[in-house]
PDB file of C-alpha atoms and ligand atoms in Angstrom:
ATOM      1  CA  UNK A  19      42.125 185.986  36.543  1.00 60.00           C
ATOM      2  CA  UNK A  20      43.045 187.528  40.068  1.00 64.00           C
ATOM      3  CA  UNK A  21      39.817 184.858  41.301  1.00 81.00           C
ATOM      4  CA  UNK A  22      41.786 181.473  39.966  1.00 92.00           C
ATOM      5  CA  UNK A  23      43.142 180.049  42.380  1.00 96.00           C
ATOM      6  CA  UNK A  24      45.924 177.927  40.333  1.00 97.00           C
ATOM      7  CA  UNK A  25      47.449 175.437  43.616  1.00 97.00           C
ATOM      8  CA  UNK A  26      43.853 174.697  44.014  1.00 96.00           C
ATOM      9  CA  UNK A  27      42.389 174.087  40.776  1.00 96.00           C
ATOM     10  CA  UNK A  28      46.035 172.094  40.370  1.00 97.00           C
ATOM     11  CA  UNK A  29      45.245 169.733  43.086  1.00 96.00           C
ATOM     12  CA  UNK A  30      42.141 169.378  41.939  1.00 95.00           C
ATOM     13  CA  UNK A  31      43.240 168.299  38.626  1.00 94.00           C
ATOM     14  CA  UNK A  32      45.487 166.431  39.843  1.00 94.00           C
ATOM     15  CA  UNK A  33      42.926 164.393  41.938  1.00 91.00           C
ATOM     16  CA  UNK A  34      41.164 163.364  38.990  1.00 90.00           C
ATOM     17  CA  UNK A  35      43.633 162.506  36.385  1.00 88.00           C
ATOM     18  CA  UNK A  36      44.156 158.983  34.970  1.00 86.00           C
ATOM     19  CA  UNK A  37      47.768 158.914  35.817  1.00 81.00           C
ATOM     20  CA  UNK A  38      47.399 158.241  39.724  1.00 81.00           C
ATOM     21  CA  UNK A  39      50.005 159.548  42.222  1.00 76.00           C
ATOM     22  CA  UNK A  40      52.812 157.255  43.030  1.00 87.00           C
ATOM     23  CA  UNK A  41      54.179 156.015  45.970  1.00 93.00           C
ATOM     24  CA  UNK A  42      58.091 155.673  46.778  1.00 96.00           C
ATOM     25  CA  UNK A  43      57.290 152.079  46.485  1.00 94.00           C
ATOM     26  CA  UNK A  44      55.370 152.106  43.487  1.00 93.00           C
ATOM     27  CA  UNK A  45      58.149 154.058  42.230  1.00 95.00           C
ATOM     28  CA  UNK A  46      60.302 151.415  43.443  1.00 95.00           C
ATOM     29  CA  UNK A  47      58.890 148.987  41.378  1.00 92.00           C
ATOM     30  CA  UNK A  48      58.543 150.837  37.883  1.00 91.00           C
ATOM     31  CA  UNK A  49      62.749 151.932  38.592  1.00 95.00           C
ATOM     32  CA  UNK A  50      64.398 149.106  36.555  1.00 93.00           C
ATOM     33  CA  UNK A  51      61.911 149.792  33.269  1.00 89.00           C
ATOM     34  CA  UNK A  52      62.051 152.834  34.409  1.00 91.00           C
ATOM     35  CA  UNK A  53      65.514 153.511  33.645  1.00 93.00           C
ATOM     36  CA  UNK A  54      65.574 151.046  30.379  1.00 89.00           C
ATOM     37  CA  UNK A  55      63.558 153.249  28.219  1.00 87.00           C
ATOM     38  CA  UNK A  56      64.809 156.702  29.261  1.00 88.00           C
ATOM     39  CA  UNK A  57      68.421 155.087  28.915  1.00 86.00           C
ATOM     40  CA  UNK A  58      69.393 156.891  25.509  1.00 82.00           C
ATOM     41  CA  UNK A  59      66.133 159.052  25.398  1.00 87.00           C
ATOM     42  CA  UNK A  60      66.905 162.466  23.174  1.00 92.00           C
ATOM     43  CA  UNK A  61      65.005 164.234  26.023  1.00 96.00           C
ATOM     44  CA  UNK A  62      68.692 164.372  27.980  1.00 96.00           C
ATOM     45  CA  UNK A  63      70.161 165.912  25.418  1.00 96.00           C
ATOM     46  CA  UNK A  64      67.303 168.236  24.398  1.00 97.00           C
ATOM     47  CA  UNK A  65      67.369 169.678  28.071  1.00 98.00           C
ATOM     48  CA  UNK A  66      70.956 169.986  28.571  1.00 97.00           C
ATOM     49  CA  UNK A  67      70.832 171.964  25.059  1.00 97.00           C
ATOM     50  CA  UNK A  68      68.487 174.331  26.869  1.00 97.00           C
ATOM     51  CA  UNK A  69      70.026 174.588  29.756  1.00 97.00           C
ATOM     52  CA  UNK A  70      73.616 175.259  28.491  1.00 98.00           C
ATOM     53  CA  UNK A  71      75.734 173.900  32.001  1.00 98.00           C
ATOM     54  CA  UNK A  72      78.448 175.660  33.241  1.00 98.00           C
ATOM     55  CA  UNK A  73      81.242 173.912  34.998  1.00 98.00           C
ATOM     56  CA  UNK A  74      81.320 175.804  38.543  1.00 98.00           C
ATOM     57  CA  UNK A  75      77.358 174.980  38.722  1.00 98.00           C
ATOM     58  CA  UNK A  76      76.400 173.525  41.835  1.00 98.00           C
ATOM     59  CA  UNK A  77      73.022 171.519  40.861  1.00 98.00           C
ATOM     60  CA  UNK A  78      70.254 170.206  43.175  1.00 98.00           C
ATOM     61  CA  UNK A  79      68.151 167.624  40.970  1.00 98.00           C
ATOM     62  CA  UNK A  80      64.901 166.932  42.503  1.00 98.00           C
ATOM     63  CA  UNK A  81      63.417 163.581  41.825  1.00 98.00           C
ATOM     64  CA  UNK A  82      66.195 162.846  39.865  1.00 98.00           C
ATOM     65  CA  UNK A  83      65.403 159.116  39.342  1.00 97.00           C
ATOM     66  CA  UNK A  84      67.879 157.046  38.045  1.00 98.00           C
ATOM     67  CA  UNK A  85      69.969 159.780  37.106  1.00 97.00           C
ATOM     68  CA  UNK A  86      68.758 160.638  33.485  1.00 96.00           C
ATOM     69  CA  UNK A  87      70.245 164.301  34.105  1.00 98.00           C
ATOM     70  CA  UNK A  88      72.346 163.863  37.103  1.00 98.00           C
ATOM     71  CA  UNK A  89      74.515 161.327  35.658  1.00 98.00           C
ATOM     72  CA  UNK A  90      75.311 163.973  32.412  1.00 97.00           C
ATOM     73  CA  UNK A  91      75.151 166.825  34.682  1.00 98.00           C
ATOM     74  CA  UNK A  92      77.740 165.640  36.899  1.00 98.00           C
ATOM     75  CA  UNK A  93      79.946 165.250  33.542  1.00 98.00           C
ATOM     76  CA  UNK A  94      79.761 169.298  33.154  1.00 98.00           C
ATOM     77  CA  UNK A  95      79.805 170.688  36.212  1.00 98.00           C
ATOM     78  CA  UNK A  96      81.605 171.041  39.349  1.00 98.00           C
ATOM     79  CA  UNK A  97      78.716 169.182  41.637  1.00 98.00           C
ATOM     80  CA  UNK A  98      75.216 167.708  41.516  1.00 98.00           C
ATOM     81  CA  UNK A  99      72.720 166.677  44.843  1.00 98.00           C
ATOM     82  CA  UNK A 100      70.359 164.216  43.570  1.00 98.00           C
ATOM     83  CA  UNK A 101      67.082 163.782  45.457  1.00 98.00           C
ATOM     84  CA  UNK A 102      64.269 161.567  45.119  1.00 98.00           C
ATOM     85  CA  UNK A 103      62.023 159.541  47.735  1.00 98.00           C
ATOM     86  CA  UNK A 104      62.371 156.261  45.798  1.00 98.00           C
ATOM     87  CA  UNK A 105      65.697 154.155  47.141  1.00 98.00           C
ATOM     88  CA  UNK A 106      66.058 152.324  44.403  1.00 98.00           C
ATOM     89  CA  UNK A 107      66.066 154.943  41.807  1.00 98.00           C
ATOM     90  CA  UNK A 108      68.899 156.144  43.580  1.00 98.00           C
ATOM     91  CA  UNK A 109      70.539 152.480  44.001  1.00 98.00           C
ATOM     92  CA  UNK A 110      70.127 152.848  39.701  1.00 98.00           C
ATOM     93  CA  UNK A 111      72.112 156.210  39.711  1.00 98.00           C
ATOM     94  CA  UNK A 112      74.816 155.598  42.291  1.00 98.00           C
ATOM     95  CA  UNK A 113      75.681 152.377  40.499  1.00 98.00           C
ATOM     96  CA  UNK A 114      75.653 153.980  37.428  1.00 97.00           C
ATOM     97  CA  UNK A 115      78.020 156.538  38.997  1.00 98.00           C
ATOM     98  CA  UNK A 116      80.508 154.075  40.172  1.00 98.00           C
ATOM     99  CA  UNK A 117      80.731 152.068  36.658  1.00 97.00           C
ATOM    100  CA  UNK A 118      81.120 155.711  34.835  1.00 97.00           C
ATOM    101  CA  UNK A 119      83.831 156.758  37.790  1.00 98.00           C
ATOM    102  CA  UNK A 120      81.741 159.822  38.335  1.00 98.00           C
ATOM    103  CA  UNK A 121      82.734 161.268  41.871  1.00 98.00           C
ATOM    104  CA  UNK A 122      80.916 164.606  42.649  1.00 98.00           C
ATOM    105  CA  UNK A 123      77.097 163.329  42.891  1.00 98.00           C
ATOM    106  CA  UNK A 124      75.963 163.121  46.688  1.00 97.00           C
ATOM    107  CA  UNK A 125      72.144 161.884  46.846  1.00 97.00           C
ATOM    108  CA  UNK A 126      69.672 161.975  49.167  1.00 97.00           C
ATOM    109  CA  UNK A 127      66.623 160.351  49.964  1.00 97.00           C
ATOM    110  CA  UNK A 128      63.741 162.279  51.009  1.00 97.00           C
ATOM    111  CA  UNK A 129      60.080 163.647  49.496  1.00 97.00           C
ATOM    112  CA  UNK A 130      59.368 166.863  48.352  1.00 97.00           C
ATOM    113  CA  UNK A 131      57.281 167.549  51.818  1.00 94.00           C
ATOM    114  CA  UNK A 132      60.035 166.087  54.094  1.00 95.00           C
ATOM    115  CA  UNK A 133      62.234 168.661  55.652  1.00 92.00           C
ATOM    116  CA  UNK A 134      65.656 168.552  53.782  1.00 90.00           C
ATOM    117  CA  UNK A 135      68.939 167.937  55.861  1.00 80.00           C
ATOM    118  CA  UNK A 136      70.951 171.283  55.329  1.00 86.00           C
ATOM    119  CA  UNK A 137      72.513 170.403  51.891  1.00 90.00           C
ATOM    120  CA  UNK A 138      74.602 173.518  51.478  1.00 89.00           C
ATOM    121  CA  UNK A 139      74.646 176.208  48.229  1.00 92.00           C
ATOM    122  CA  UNK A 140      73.419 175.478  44.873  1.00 97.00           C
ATOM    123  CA  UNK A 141      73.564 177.494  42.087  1.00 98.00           C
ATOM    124  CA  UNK A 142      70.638 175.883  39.623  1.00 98.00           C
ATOM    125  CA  UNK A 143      67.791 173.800  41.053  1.00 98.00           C
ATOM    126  CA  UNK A 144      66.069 171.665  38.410  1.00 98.00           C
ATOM    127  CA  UNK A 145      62.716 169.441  38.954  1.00 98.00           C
ATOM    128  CA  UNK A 146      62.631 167.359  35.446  1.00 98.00           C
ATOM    129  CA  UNK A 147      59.202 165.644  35.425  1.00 97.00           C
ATOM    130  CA  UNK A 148      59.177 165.513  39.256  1.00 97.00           C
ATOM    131  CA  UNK A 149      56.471 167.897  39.907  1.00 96.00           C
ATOM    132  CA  UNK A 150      54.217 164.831  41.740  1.00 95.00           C
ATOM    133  CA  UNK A 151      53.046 167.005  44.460  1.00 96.00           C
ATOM    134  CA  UNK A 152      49.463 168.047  45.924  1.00 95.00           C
ATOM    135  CA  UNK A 153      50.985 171.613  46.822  1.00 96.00           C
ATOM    136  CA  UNK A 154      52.482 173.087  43.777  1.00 97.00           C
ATOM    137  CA  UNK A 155      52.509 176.479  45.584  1.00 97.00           C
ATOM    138  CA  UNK A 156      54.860 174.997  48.764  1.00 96.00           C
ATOM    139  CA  UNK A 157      57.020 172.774  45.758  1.00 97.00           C
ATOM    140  CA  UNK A 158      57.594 176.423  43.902  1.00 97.00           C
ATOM    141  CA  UNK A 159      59.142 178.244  46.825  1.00 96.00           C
ATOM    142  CA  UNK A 160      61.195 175.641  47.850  1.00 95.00           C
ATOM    143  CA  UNK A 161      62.268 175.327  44.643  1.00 97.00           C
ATOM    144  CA  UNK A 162      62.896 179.255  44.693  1.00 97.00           C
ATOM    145  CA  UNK A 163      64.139 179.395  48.000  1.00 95.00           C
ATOM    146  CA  UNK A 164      66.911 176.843  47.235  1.00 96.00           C
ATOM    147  CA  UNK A 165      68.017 178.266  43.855  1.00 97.00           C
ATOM    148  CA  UNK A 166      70.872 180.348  44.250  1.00 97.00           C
ATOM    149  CA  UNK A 167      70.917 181.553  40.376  1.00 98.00           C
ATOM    150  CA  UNK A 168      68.497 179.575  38.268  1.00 98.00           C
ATOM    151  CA  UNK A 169      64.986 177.471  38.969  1.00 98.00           C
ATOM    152  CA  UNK A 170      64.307 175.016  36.523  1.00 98.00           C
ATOM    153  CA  UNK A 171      61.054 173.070  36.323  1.00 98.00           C
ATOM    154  CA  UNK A 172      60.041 170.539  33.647  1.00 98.00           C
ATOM    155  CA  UNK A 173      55.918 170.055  33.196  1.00 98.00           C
ATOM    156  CA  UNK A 174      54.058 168.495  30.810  1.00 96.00           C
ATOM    157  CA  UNK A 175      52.460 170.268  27.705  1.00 97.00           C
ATOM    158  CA  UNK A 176      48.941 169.545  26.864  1.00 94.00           C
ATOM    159  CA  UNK A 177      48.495 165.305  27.257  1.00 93.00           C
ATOM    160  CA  UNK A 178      52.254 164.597  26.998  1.00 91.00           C
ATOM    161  CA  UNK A 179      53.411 162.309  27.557  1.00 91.00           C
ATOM    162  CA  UNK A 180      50.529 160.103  27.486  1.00 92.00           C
ATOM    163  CA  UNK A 181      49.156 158.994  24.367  1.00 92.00           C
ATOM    164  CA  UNK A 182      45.266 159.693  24.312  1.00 93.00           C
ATOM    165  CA  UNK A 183      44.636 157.081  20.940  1.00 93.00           C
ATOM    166  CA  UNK A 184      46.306 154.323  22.984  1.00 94.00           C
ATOM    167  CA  UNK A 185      43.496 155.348  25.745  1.00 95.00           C
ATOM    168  CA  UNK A 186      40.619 155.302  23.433  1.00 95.00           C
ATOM    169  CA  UNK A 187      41.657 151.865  21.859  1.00 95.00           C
ATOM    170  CA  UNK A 188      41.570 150.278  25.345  1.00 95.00           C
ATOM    171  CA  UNK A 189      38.705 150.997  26.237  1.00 94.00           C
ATOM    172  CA  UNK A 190      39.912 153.306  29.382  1.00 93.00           C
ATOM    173  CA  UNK A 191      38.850 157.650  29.637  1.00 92.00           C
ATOM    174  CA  UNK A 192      42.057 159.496  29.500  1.00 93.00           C
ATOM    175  CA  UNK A 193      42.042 162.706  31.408  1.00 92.00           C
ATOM    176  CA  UNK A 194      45.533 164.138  31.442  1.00 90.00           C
ATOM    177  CA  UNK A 195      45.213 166.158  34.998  1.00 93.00           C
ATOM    178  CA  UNK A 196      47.012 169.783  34.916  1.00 96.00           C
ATOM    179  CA  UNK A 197      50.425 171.063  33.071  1.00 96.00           C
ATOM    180  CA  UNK A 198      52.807 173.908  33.012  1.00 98.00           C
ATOM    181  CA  UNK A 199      50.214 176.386  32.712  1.00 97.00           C
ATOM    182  CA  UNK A 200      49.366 175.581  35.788  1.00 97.00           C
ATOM    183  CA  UNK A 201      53.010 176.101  36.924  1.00 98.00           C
ATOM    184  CA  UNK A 202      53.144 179.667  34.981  1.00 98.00           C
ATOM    185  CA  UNK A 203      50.228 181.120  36.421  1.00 97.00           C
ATOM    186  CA  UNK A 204      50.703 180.242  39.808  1.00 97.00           C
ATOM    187  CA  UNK A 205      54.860 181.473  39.567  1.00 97.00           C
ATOM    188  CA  UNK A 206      53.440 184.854  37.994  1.00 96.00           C
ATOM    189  CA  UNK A 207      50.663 184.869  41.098  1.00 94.00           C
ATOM    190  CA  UNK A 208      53.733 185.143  43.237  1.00 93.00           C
ATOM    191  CA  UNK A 209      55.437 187.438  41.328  1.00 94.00           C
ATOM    192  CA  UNK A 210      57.695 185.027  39.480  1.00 96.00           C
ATOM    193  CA  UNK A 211      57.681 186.375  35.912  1.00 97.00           C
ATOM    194  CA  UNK A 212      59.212 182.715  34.194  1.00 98.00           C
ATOM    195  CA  UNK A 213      60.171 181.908  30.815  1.00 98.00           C
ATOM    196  CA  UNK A 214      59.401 178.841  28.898  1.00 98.00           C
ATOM    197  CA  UNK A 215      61.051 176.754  25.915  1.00 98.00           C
ATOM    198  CA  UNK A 216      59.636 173.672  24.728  1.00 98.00           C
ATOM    199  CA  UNK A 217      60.961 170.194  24.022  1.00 97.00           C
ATOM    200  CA  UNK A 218      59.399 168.269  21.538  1.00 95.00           C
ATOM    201  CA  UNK A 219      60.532 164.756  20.511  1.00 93.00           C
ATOM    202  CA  UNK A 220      60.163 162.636  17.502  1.00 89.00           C
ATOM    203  CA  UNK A 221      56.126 161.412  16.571  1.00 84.00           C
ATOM    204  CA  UNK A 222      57.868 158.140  15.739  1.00 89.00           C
ATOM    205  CA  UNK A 223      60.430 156.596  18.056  1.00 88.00           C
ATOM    206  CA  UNK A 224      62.340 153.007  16.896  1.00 90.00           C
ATOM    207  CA  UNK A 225      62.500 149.971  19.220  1.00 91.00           C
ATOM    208  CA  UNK A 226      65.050 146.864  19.060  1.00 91.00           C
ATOM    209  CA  UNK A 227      62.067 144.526  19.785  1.00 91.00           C
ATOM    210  CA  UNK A 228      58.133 143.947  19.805  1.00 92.00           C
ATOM    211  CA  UNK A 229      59.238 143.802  23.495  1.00 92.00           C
ATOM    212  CA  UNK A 230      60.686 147.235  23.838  1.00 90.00           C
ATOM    213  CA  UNK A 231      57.705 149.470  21.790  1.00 91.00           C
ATOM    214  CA  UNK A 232      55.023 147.408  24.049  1.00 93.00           C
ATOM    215  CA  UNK A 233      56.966 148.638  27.440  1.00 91.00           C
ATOM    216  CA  UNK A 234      56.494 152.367  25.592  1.00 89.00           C
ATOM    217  CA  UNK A 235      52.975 152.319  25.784  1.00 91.00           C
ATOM    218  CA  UNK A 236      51.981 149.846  28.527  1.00 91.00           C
ATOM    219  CA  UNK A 237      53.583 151.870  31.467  1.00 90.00           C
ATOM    220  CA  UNK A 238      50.943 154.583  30.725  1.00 92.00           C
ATOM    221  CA  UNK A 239      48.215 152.551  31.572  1.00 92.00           C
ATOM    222  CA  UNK A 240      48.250 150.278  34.807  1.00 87.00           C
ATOM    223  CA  UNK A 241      46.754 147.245  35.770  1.00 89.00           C
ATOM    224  CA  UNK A 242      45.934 146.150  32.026  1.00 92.00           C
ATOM    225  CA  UNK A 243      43.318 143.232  31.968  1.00 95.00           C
ATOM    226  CA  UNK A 244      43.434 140.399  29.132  1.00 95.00           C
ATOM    227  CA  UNK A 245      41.472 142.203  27.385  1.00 96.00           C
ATOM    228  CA  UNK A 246      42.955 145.005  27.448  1.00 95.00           C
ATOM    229  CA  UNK A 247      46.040 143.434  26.489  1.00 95.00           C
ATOM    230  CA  UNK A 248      44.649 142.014  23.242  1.00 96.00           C
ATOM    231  CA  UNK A 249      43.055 146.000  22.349  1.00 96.00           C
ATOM    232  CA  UNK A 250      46.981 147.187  23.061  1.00 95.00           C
ATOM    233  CA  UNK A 251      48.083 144.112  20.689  1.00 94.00           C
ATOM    234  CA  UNK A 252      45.937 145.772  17.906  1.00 94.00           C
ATOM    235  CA  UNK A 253      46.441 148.982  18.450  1.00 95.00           C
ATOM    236  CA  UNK A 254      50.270 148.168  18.201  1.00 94.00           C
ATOM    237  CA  UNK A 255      49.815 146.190  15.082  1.00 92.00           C
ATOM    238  CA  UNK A 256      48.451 148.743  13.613  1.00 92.00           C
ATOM    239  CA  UNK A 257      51.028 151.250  14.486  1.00 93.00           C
ATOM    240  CA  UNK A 258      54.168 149.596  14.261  1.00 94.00           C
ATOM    241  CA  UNK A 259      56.095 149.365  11.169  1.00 94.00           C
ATOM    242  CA  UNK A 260      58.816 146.478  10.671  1.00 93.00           C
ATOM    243  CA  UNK A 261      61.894 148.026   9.501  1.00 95.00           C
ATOM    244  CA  UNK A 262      64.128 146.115   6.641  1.00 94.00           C
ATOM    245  CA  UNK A 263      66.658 145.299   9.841  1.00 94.00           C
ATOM    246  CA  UNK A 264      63.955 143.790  11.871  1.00 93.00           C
ATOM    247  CA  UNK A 265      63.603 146.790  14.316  1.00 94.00           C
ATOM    248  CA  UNK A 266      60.270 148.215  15.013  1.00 92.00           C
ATOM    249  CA  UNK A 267      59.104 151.824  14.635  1.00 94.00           C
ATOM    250  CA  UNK A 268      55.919 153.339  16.471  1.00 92.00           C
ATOM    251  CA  UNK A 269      54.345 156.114  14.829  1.00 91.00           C
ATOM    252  CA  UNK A 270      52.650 157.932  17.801  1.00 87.00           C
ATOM    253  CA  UNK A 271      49.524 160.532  16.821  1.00 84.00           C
ATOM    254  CA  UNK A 272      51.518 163.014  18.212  1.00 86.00           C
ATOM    255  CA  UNK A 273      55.243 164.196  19.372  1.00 89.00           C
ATOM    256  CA  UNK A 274      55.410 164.243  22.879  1.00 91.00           C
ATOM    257  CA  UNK A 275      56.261 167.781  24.542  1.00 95.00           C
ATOM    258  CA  UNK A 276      57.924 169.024  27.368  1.00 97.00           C
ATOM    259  CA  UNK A 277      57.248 172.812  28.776  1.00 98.00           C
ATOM    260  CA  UNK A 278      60.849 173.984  30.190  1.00 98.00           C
ATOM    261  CA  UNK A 279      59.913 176.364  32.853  1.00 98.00           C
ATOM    262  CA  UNK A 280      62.608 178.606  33.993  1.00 98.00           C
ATOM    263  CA  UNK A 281      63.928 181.507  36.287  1.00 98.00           C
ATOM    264  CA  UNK A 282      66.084 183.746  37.570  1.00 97.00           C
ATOM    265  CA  UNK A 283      66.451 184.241  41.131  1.00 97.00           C
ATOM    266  CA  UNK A 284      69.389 186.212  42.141  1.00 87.00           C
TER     267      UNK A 284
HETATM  268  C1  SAM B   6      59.337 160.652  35.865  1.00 81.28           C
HETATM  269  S1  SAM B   6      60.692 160.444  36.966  1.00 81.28           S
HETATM  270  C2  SAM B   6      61.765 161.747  36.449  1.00 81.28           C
HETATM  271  C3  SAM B   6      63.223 161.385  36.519  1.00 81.28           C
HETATM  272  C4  SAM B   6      64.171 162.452  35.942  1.00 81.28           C
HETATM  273  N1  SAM B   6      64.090 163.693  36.687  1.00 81.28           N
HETATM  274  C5  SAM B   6      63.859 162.680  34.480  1.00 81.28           C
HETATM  275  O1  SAM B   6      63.347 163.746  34.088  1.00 81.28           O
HETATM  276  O2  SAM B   6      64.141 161.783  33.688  1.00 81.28           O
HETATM  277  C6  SAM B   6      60.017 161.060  38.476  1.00 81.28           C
HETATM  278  C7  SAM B   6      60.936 160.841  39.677  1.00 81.28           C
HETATM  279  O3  SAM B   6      60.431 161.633  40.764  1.00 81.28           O
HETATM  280  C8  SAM B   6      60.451 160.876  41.943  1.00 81.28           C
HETATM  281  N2  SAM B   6      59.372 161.362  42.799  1.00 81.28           N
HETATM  282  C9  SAM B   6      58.034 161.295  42.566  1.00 81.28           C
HETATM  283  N3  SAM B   6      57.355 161.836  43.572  1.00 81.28           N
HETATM  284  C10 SAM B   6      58.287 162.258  44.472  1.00 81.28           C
HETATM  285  C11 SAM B   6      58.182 162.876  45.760  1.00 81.28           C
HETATM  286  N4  SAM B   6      56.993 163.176  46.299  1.00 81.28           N
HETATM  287  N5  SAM B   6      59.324 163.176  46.412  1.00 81.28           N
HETATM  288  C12 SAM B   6      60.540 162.866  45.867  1.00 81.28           C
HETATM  289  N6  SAM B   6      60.697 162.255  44.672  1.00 81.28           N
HETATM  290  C13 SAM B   6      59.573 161.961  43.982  1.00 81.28           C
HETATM  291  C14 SAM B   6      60.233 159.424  41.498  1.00 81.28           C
HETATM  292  O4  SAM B   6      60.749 158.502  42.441  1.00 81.28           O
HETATM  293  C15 SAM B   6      60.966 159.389  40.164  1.00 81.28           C
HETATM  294  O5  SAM B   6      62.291 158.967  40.338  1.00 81.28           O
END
């Protein structure tokens, strides 16, 4: 064990999985669909569940896209400081903000390797499904460093949230790159003894349209040719069900999980 190194054989993991890095403007792009399908996703409330807000928190959400957390956050506590390096993921939450007259979120725009602007105290740091970076080991510390009471990190579990099936039945290899173990061995390497729940949504989710369970699956897989296209068709076919009221429910292999990675640090 004391041999592994965990950033290392992260990176490295990282380097080959199918899923490639994004760019702010890549994230740009995908922001809009982005925020459409995690609009009313039970994720939100599974977390908040777990994490049990208290109104004099002071969050920090790190790449808090369009505001999936911040925006219920900000309901229950006192403030939130939303970060991500993609400006229009922020546009998404700040207009969100203004149409829900939420006042106390302050965002910035920056990367997890840029040097923050001093952004004062804050009580709970939380990355949800942020973790894109090379160095895990420098992303942990600054996560502990900036945590006044509670770190909270969000990986993925095993091939969550990708669908491996969908993979196979385009023809592409699926290699899902690391997850929170990764995470938990390199916190304990540092002497950061976390604990972990688990979030586990529904195997079958239910769309309005043919329109909304193809946007599901197709964002896991980029640059889809024709072909391709016509293999997703099938494979959609033959897991969709038509409900009575004309909505359309995808029965997915498996549930997709979440690892909620958390700690104290004062
Ligand atoms: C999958 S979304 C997660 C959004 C939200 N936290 C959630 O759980 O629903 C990932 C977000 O992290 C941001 N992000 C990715 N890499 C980043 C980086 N290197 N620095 C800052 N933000 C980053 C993206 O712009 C995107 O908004």
């Amino acid at each position: 064990m004391a041999d592994l190194d965990w950033n290392r054989l992260w990176a490295e993991s990282r380097k080959q999985q199918s899923w490639k890095g994004k760019t702010a403007d890549d994230w740009d792009r995908r922001s809009t669909s982005f925020a459409k399908r995690h609009a009313q996703s039970p994720y939100t409330t599974k977390l908040l569940e777990i994490l049990q807000p208290k109104p004099w928190w002071r969050v920090l959400d790190i790449g808090s896209g369009p505001g999936n957390l911040t925006i219920p956050l900000a309901k229950q506590v006192d403030h939130v400081t939303a970060i991500d390096f993609s400006a229009k993921m922020l546009a998404l939450l700040k207009e969100k903000a203004t149409t829900q007259n939420i006042t106390n979120i302050s965002t910035i725009q920056a990367s997890w390797d840029d040097d923050w602007p001093h952004i004062g105290h804050h009580d709970i740091v939380l990355a949800s499904r942020s973790l894109a970076v090379i160095d895990l080991a420098g992303a942990l510390s600054k996560i502990d460093r900036y945590a006044g009471k509670m770190a909270v990190v969000v990986e993925r579990a095993g091939n969550s949230p990708f669908d491996p099936e969908l993979f196979a039945a385009v023809g592409r290899p699926f290699l899902p790159g690391p997850d929170y173990i990764h995470v938990i061995n390199l916190l304990h390497d540092i002497g950061i003894f976390a604990s972990v729940d688990f979030i586990s949504l529904e195997a079958a989710s239910i769309y309005q349209s043919f329109e909304e369970a193809w946007a599901s699956s197709a964002w896991m897989i980029e640059d889809l040719t024709k072909t391709e296209q016509q293999k997703m068709h099938h494979y959609l076919d033959a897991h969709l069900e038509i409900l009575p009221d004309g909505r359309f429910k995808l029965h997915r292999p498996k549930p997709p999980r979440w690892a909620v990675i958390y700690w104290h640090t004062a």
